[in-house]
CSV table of C-alpha atoms and ligand atoms in Angstrom, one decimal:
chain,number,residue,atom,x,y,z
A,1,UNK,CA,109.7,80.0,126.5
A,2,UNK,CA,112.8,79.2,124.5
A,3,UNK,CA,113.4,81.9,121.8
A,4,UNK,CA,115.0,80.8,118.5
A,5,UNK,CA,113.7,83.5,116.2
A,6,UNK,CA,116.4,86.1,116.4
A,7,UNK,CA,116.3,86.9,112.7
A,8,UNK,CA,112.8,88.2,113.3
A,9,UNK,CA,113.9,90.3,116.2
A,10,UNK,CA,116.4,89.7,119.1
A,11,UNK,CA,115.6,90.7,122.7
A,12,UNK,CA,117.1,93.9,123.9
A,13,UNK,CA,120.7,93.6,125.1
A,14,UNK,CA,121.1,94.6,128.8
A,15,UNK,CA,123.3,97.5,127.9
A,16,UNK,CA,120.6,98.7,125.4
A,17,UNK,CA,117.8,98.4,128.0
A,18,UNK,CA,119.8,100.3,130.6
A,19,UNK,CA,120.6,103.2,128.1
A,20,UNK,CA,117.0,103.5,127.0
A,21,UNK,CA,115.8,103.5,130.6
A,22,UNK,CA,118.3,106.3,131.4
A,23,UNK,CA,117.2,108.2,128.3
A,24,UNK,CA,113.5,107.9,129.4
A,25,UNK,CA,114.5,110.1,132.4
A,26,UNK,CA,115.7,113.0,130.4
A,27,UNK,CA,113.8,112.6,127.1
A,28,UNK,CA,111.7,115.8,127.2
A,29,UNK,CA,112.3,118.0,124.3
A,30,UNK,CA,112.2,117.8,120.5
A,31,UNK,CA,115.8,117.7,119.2
A,32,UNK,CA,114.8,120.2,116.5
A,33,UNK,CA,113.9,122.9,119.0
A,34,UNK,CA,116.4,125.7,119.5
A,35,UNK,CA,115.9,126.0,123.3
A,36,UNK,CA,118.3,124.5,125.8
A,37,UNK,CA,116.5,121.2,126.3
A,38,UNK,CA,116.0,120.8,122.5
A,39,UNK,CA,119.7,121.3,122.0
A,40,UNK,CA,120.5,118.8,124.8
A,41,UNK,CA,118.5,116.2,122.9
A,42,UNK,CA,120.2,117.2,119.6
A,43,UNK,CA,123.6,116.7,121.2
A,44,UNK,CA,122.6,113.2,122.3
A,45,UNK,CA,121.5,112.3,118.8
A,46,UNK,CA,124.7,113.7,117.2
A,47,UNK,CA,126.8,111.8,119.8
A,48,UNK,CA,124.9,108.6,118.9
A,49,UNK,CA,125.4,109.2,115.2
A,50,UNK,CA,129.1,109.4,115.6
A,51,UNK,CA,129.2,106.1,117.6
A,52,UNK,CA,127.0,104.3,115.0
A,53,UNK,CA,129.1,105.7,112.1
A,54,UNK,CA,132.2,104.5,113.8
A,55,UNK,CA,130.8,101.0,114.3
A,56,UNK,CA,129.9,100.6,110.6
A,57,UNK,CA,132.8,102.4,109.1
A,58,UNK,CA,131.0,105.5,107.8
A,59,UNK,CA,131.2,109.2,108.3
A,60,UNK,CA,128.5,110.6,110.6
A,61,UNK,CA,127.2,113.0,107.8
A,62,UNK,CA,126.6,109.9,105.6
A,63,UNK,CA,124.0,108.5,107.9
A,64,UNK,CA,120.3,109.2,107.5
A,65,UNK,CA,118.4,108.1,110.6
A,66,UNK,CA,115.0,106.5,109.8
A,67,UNK,CA,112.4,104.5,111.7
A,68,UNK,CA,112.7,101.0,110.2
A,69,UNK,CA,114.8,99.0,107.7
A,70,UNK,CA,111.7,98.8,105.4
A,71,UNK,CA,111.6,102.6,105.3
A,72,UNK,CA,115.4,102.9,104.6
A,73,UNK,CA,115.2,100.3,101.8
A,74,UNK,CA,112.3,102.2,100.3
A,75,UNK,CA,114.2,105.6,100.6
A,76,UNK,CA,117.3,104.1,98.9
A,77,UNK,CA,115.4,102.4,96.1
A,78,UNK,CA,113.1,105.3,95.2
A,79,UNK,CA,115.9,107.9,95.9
A,80,UNK,CA,118.5,106.2,93.7
A,81,UNK,CA,116.0,105.4,90.9
A,82,UNK,CA,114.6,109.0,90.8
A,83,UNK,CA,118.1,110.5,90.8
A,84,UNK,CA,119.4,108.2,88.1
A,85,UNK,CA,116.3,108.9,86.0
A,86,UNK,CA,116.8,112.6,86.3
A,87,UNK,CA,120.3,112.3,85.0
A,88,UNK,CA,119.5,109.7,82.3
A,89,UNK,CA,115.8,109.2,81.5
A,90,UNK,CA,116.7,105.8,79.8
A,91,UNK,CA,117.9,104.4,83.1
A,92,UNK,CA,114.9,102.3,84.0
A,93,UNK,CA,116.3,98.9,84.9
A,94,UNK,CA,116.6,97.7,88.5
A,95,UNK,CA,118.8,94.6,88.8
A,96,UNK,CA,118.2,92.6,92.0
A,97,UNK,CA,118.4,89.1,93.3
A,98,UNK,CA,115.1,87.2,93.1
A,99,UNK,CA,115.3,86.5,96.9
A,100,UNK,CA,115.5,90.0,98.4
A,101,UNK,CA,113.5,90.6,101.6
A,102,UNK,CA,110.0,91.8,100.8
A,103,UNK,CA,110.9,95.3,101.8
A,104,UNK,CA,113.0,95.4,98.6
A,105,UNK,CA,111.2,92.9,96.5
A,106,UNK,CA,107.7,94.4,96.9
A,107,UNK,CA,109.0,98.0,96.6
A,108,UNK,CA,110.8,97.4,93.3
A,109,UNK,CA,107.7,95.8,91.9
A,110,UNK,CA,105.7,99.0,93.0
A,111,UNK,CA,108.4,101.1,91.4
A,112,UNK,CA,107.7,99.1,88.2
A,113,UNK,CA,104.0,99.8,88.4
A,114,UNK,CA,104.2,103.5,89.4
A,115,UNK,CA,107.3,104.7,87.7
A,116,UNK,CA,107.9,102.3,84.9
A,117,UNK,CA,111.0,100.6,86.3
A,118,UNK,CA,111.9,97.3,84.6
A,119,UNK,CA,113.0,94.6,87.1
A,120,UNK,CA,115.7,92.2,86.0
A,121,UNK,CA,116.5,89.3,88.4
A,122,UNK,CA,120.0,88.0,88.7
A,123,UNK,CA,120.5,84.3,88.1
A,124,UNK,CA,121.5,82.4,91.3
A,125,UNK,CA,122.8,79.0,92.3
A,126,UNK,CA,120.7,76.6,94.4
A,127,UNK,CA,122.0,78.4,97.5
A,128,UNK,CA,120.7,81.8,96.3
A,129,UNK,CA,124.2,83.2,95.6
A,130,UNK,CA,124.0,85.6,92.6
A,131,UNK,CA,125.8,84.8,89.4
A,132,UNK,CA,128.5,87.5,89.2
A,133,UNK,CA,129.1,86.9,85.4
A,134,UNK,CA,125.4,87.6,84.8
A,135,UNK,CA,125.8,90.8,86.9
A,136,UNK,CA,128.9,91.8,84.9
A,137,UNK,CA,126.9,91.4,81.6
A,138,UNK,CA,123.9,93.3,82.9
A,139,UNK,CA,125.7,96.4,84.3
A,140,UNK,CA,127.4,97.1,81.0
A,141,UNK,CA,124.0,98.4,79.9
A,142,UNK,CA,123.6,102.1,80.6
A,143,UNK,CA,119.9,101.7,81.1
A,144,UNK,CA,120.5,100.1,84.5
A,145,UNK,CA,119.5,102.5,87.1
A,146,UNK,CA,120.7,100.6,90.2
A,147,UNK,CA,121.5,97.2,91.6
A,148,UNK,CA,120.1,95.9,94.9
A,149,UNK,CA,121.4,92.7,96.5
A,150,UNK,CA,121.4,92.0,100.2
A,151,UNK,CA,124.4,91.1,102.4
A,152,UNK,CA,122.9,88.1,104.2
A,153,UNK,CA,119.6,86.4,103.6
A,154,UNK,CA,116.9,86.6,106.3
A,155,UNK,CA,115.6,83.1,105.8
A,156,UNK,CA,118.6,81.0,104.7
A,157,UNK,CA,121.4,83.1,106.3
A,158,UNK,CA,123.4,82.6,103.1
A,159,UNK,CA,125.8,85.5,102.4
A,160,UNK,CA,126.1,87.2,99.1
A,161,UNK,CA,129.4,88.3,97.7
A,162,UNK,CA,128.4,91.9,98.3
A,163,UNK,CA,131.9,93.4,98.3
A,164,UNK,CA,132.5,91.9,94.8
A,165,UNK,CA,129.1,93.0,93.6
A,166,UNK,CA,130.0,96.5,94.9
A,167,UNK,CA,133.2,96.5,92.9
A,168,UNK,CA,131.5,95.3,89.7
A,169,UNK,CA,128.9,98.1,90.0
A,170,UNK,CA,131.5,100.7,90.9
A,171,UNK,CA,133.5,99.9,87.7
A,172,UNK,CA,130.4,100.7,85.6
A,173,UNK,CA,129.4,103.6,87.8
A,174,UNK,CA,126.1,102.0,88.6
A,175,UNK,CA,124.8,102.7,92.2
A,176,UNK,CA,124.6,99.6,94.4
A,177,UNK,CA,122.3,99.3,97.3
A,178,UNK,CA,122.9,96.7,99.9
A,179,UNK,CA,120.5,95.6,102.6
A,180,UNK,CA,122.8,94.7,105.6
A,181,UNK,CA,120.0,94.2,108.1
A,182,UNK,CA,120.9,90.6,109.0
A,183,UNK,CA,124.6,91.3,108.8
A,184,UNK,CA,124.9,93.8,111.6
A,185,UNK,CA,126.2,92.4,114.9
A,186,UNK,CA,127.2,89.1,113.3
A,187,UNK,CA,130.1,90.2,111.0
A,188,UNK,CA,132.2,93.3,110.9
A,189,UNK,CA,132.0,95.6,107.9
A,190,UNK,CA,133.3,98.9,106.8
A,191,UNK,CA,130.9,100.9,104.6
A,192,UNK,CA,133.6,103.4,103.6
A,193,UNK,CA,135.8,100.6,102.2
A,194,UNK,CA,133.0,98.6,100.8
A,195,UNK,CA,132.3,101.0,97.9
A,196,UNK,CA,128.5,100.6,98.1
A,197,UNK,CA,126.5,103.6,97.1
A,198,UNK,CA,123.8,103.1,99.8
A,199,UNK,CA,123.1,100.5,102.5
A,200,UNK,CA,120.5,99.8,105.1
A,201,UNK,CA,121.6,98.9,108.6
A,202,UNK,CA,119.2,98.0,111.4
A,203,UNK,CA,119.8,97.0,115.0
A,204,UNK,CA,116.9,95.0,116.3
A,205,UNK,CA,118.1,91.6,114.9
A,206,UNK,CA,121.1,92.0,117.2
A,207,UNK,CA,119.6,93.1,120.5
A,208,UNK,CA,119.2,96.7,119.5
A,209,UNK,CA,115.9,98.6,119.6
A,210,UNK,CA,113.1,98.7,117.0
A,211,UNK,CA,111.9,102.1,115.7
A,212,UNK,CA,115.3,103.1,114.4
A,213,UNK,CA,117.4,102.2,111.3
A,214,UNK,CA,120.1,103.7,109.2
A,215,UNK,CA,120.3,104.6,105.5
A,216,UNK,CA,123.9,105.1,104.6
A,217,UNK,CA,124.4,107.4,101.6
A,218,UNK,CA,128.0,107.6,100.4
A,219,UNK,CA,129.3,111.1,100.0
A,220,UNK,CA,128.6,112.3,96.4
A,221,UNK,CA,125.9,109.7,95.7
A,222,UNK,CA,122.8,111.2,94.3
A,223,UNK,CA,119.7,110.0,96.1
A,224,UNK,CA,116.5,112.0,96.0
A,225,UNK,CA,114.6,112.6,99.3
A,226,UNK,CA,111.4,110.7,99.6
A,227,UNK,CA,110.1,111.6,103.0
A,228,UNK,CA,109.8,115.3,102.9
A,229,UNK,CA,108.3,117.9,105.2
A,230,UNK,CA,110.5,119.1,108.1
A,231,UNK,CA,114.1,119.7,107.5
A,232,UNK,CA,115.4,116.9,109.7
A,233,UNK,CA,118.4,114.8,108.6
A,234,UNK,CA,119.6,117.6,106.3
A,235,UNK,CA,116.3,117.3,104.4
A,236,UNK,CA,116.9,113.7,103.6
A,237,UNK,CA,114.3,112.2,105.9
A,238,UNK,CA,111.7,114.4,107.6
A,239,UNK,CA,110.1,113.5,110.9
A,240,UNK,CA,111.0,114.0,114.6
A,241,UNK,CA,113.8,111.7,115.6
A,242,UNK,CA,113.1,108.8,118.1
A,243,UNK,CA,115.7,109.7,120.7
A,244,UNK,CA,115.1,106.7,122.9
A,245,UNK,CA,115.6,104.2,120.1
A,246,UNK,CA,118.6,106.2,118.7
A,247,UNK,CA,120.3,106.0,122.1
A,248,UNK,CA,119.5,102.3,122.2
A,249,UNK,CA,121.2,101.9,118.8
A,250,UNK,CA,124.2,103.8,120.1
A,251,UNK,CA,124.5,101.3,123.0
A,252,UNK,CA,124.4,98.2,120.8
A,253,UNK,CA,127.0,99.9,118.5
A,254,UNK,CA,129.3,100.2,121.5
A,255,UNK,CA,129.4,96.4,121.7
A,256,UNK,CA,129.4,95.2,118.1
A,257,UNK,CA,132.9,93.6,118.4
A,258,UNK,CA,131.7,91.6,121.4
A,259,UNK,CA,128.5,90.6,119.7
A,260,UNK,CA,130.3,89.5,116.6
A,261,UNK,CA,132.6,87.4,118.7
A,262,UNK,CA,129.7,85.8,120.5
A,263,UNK,CA,128.1,84.9,117.2
A,264,UNK,CA,131.2,83.5,115.6
A,265,UNK,CA,132.1,81.3,118.6
A,266,UNK,CA,129.3,80.4,121.1
A,267,UNK,CA,126.3,80.8,118.7
A,268,UNK,CA,128.1,79.1,115.8
A,269,UNK,CA,129.0,76.1,118.0
A,270,UNK,CA,125.4,75.8,119.2
A,271,UNK,CA,124.0,76.1,115.6
A,272,UNK,CA,126.5,73.5,114.3
A,273,UNK,CA,125.7,71.1,117.1
A,274,UNK,CA,122.0,71.6,116.4
A,275,UNK,CA,122.4,70.8,112.7
A,276,UNK,CA,124.6,67.8,113.3
A,277,UNK,CA,122.3,66.2,115.8
A,278,UNK,CA,119.1,67.1,113.8
A,279,UNK,CA,120.6,65.5,110.7
A,280,UNK,CA,121.5,62.3,112.7
A,281,UNK,CA,118.0,62.1,114.0
A,282,UNK,CA,116.2,63.0,110.8
A,283,UNK,CA,118.5,62.2,107.8
A,284,UNK,CA,115.8,63.1,105.2
A,285,UNK,CA,115.9,66.8,106.1
A,286,UNK,CA,117.7,69.4,104.0
A,287,UNK,CA,119.5,72.4,105.5
A,288,UNK,CA,119.2,75.1,102.8
A,289,UNK,CA,122.6,76.6,101.9
A,290,UNK,CA,124.4,74.1,104.2
A,291,UNK,CA,127.6,74.2,102.1
A,292,UNK,CA,127.6,77.9,101.5
A,293,UNK,CA,128.9,80.8,103.6
A,294,UNK,CA,126.1,81.6,106.0
A,295,UNK,CA,125.2,83.6,109.0
A,296,UNK,CA,126.6,81.6,112.0
A,297,UNK,CA,123.2,81.7,113.8
A,298,UNK,CA,120.8,80.5,111.1
A,299,UNK,CA,119.4,77.1,110.1
A,300,UNK,CA,116.7,77.0,107.4
A,301,UNK,CA,115.5,73.4,107.4
A,302,UNK,CA,113.2,71.7,104.9
A,303,UNK,CA,111.2,68.9,106.7
A,304,UNK,CA,109.8,67.0,103.7
A,305,UNK,CA,106.3,65.7,104.3
A,306,UNK,CA,105.6,68.1,107.2
A,307,UNK,CA,103.7,71.3,107.0
A,308,UNK,CA,105.8,74.1,108.6
A,309,UNK,CA,102.8,75.8,110.3
A,310,UNK,CA,101.9,72.6,112.1
A,311,UNK,CA,105.5,72.0,113.2
A,312,UNK,CA,105.9,75.6,114.3
A,313,UNK,CA,102.7,75.3,116.4
A,314,UNK,CA,103.8,72.0,117.9
A,315,UNK,CA,107.2,73.5,118.9
A,316,UNK,CA,105.3,76.5,120.4
A,317,UNK,CA,103.3,74.2,122.5
A,318,UNK,CA,106.5,72.6,123.6
A,319,UNK,CA,107.8,76.0,124.7
A,320,UNK,CA,110.0,76.9,121.7
A,321,UNK,CA,109.4,79.9,119.3
A,322,UNK,CA,110.8,79.4,115.8
A,323,UNK,CA,110.0,81.1,112.4
A,324,UNK,CA,108.5,79.6,109.3
A,325,UNK,CA,109.8,80.4,105.9
A,326,UNK,CA,106.2,80.8,104.8
A,327,UNK,CA,104.3,84.0,105.5
A,328,UNK,CA,100.9,83.3,107.1
A,329,UNK,CA,99.5,86.8,107.1
A,330,UNK,CA,96.0,85.7,106.2
A,331,UNK,CA,96.1,82.5,108.3
A,332,UNK,CA,96.8,80.5,105.2
A,333,UNK,CA,100.1,78.7,104.8
A,334,UNK,CA,101.9,80.4,101.9
A,335,UNK,CA,105.0,78.8,100.4
A,336,UNK,CA,108.4,80.4,101.0
A,337,UNK,CA,109.0,82.8,98.1
A,338,UNK,CA,112.7,82.2,98.6
A,339,UNK,CA,112.5,78.5,98.2
A,340,UNK,CA,110.3,78.7,95.1
A,341,UNK,CA,112.7,81.2,93.5
A,342,UNK,CA,115.6,78.8,94.2
A,343,UNK,CA,113.8,76.0,92.4
A,344,UNK,CA,112.4,74.0,95.3
A,345,UNK,CA,109.0,72.4,94.9
A,346,UNK,CA,105.8,73.9,96.3
A,347,UNK,CA,105.7,71.0,98.8
A,348,UNK,CA,109.2,71.9,100.0
A,349,UNK,CA,108.3,75.5,100.2
A,350,UNK,CA,105.6,74.9,102.7
A,351,UNK,CA,107.8,72.6,104.8
A,352,UNK,CA,110.6,74.9,106.0
A,353,UNK,CA,111.3,76.2,109.4
A,354,UNK,CA,113.9,78.8,110.3
A,355,UNK,CA,115.8,78.4,113.5
A,356,UNK,CA,117.8,81.5,114.3
A,357,UNK,CA,119.8,81.6,117.5
A,358,UNK,CA,121.1,84.5,119.6
A,359,UNK,CA,123.3,85.3,122.6
A,360,UNK,CA,120.7,84.1,125.1
A,361,UNK,CA,120.5,80.5,123.8
A,362,UNK,CA,122.2,77.6,125.4
A,363,UNK,CA,123.3,74.0,124.5
A,364,UNK,CA,120.8,72.8,127.2
A,365,UNK,CA,118.0,74.4,125.2
A,366,UNK,CA,119.1,72.6,122.1
A,367,UNK,CA,119.3,69.3,123.9
A,368,UNK,CA,115.8,69.8,125.3
A,369,UNK,CA,114.2,70.7,122.0
A,370,UNK,CA,115.9,68.3,119.6
A,371,UNK,CA,113.8,65.3,120.8
A,372,UNK,CA,110.6,67.3,120.5
A,373,UNK,CA,111.4,68.1,116.9
A,374,UNK,CA,112.3,64.5,116.1
A,375,UNK,CA,109.1,63.2,117.7
A,376,UNK,CA,106.9,65.8,116.1
A,377,UNK,CA,108.4,65.3,112.6
A,378,UNK,CA,108.2,61.5,112.7
A,379,UNK,CA,104.6,61.6,113.9
A,380,UNK,CA,103.5,64.2,111.2
A,381,UNK,CA,105.4,62.6,108.4
A,382,UNK,CA,103.7,59.2,109.2
A,383,UNK,CA,100.2,60.8,109.4
B,401,LIG,N1,115.7,93.5,105.4
B,401,LIG,C1,116.0,92.2,105.9
B,401,LIG,C2,117.1,91.4,105.3
B,401,LIG,C3,115.2,91.8,107.0
B,401,LIG,O1,115.5,90.6,107.5
B,401,LIG,C4,114.2,92.6,107.5
B,401,LIG,C5,113.3,92.1,108.5
B,401,LIG,O2,113.1,91.0,108.8
B,401,LIG,C6,114.0,93.9,106.9
B,401,LIG,C7,114.8,94.3,105.8
B,401,LIG,C8,112.9,94.8,107.3
B,401,LIG,O3,113.1,95.1,108.7
B,401,LIG,P1,111.9,95.9,109.5
B,401,LIG,O4,110.7,95.0,109.5
B,401,LIG,O5,112.6,96.2,110.8
B,401,LIG,O6,111.6,97.2,108.7
């Protein structure tokens, strides 16, 4: 099978597989036990924490190791909201982009239902880029508890001006949370210099393991603990650490520079070739965010007149795995929430496919699959 769904998850890098296989051999004890084997496991975790911190420009003590990006987003949103509320009970507003990943979008809505948070969505342009003047106006209000805007969009790949957002929030002393899940491994970043209050970083979209993710909490930022119980992670996230996954994350962090280079050269060339040839073959398509700064591996394409689930299945039969912008959890084709929020029609929102490339993909794959897409789209659009 040809795999073009790296924004969902990307196969483990060889270095990661090797490190995790090695770790399987010695993974015996709980890193929270005081005996020799427990302390050996602890040392491996602390070594990994230093390597990860170094790769993302943070201090090791600022990293809270969690089990998924969803969990880390939730810990940041609840943690910042509760801390801000404690200091200022009027601080009830959460400012966010309307196209955050569901791990942010759904959880801020739940914060509204459970804790009375008031959600204010930022205006965006057609590419989904937030309006910085709108943000500037909003954060003047001391009832804003926090701001949450992602670094790179999971469907469109469009980048947000997150460093500018961070600056605007810092000037008003409003904590800013940034979901950098799709950013890691594709672009370099330095959390220390970025000014963000909190950030979520995950590894499995860039060939790292699932089952581990990082919540960065800048020194001095107040963020209440949500997952309590054991004293792990300095009481900021209870639960026995997943040593195997943490060591896999360490391995991918050792090659972030190489990964970024592969994305910005080989993968970008491949993606650009794909888009050029696809547009030549099917001029009626729209590549969402085409003119904006985007992740170099992502093409989110609206195939007008074609249902995305049907096209996805057709490509699957032809040996190619791609993602749809529409969630099909119940077997029903749901429109892409992102496209609807950006003003696309409902028909467009059920007609989009996400192609997301990774290091294992080749030009030969693109050349083999392009005619399949063209044939399928022409047949479906004519039906
Ligand atoms: N944030 C973004 C931008 C994502 O793309 C994803 C996953 O697709 C997540 C958060 C959640 O990641 P996970 O499912 O690993 O918890």
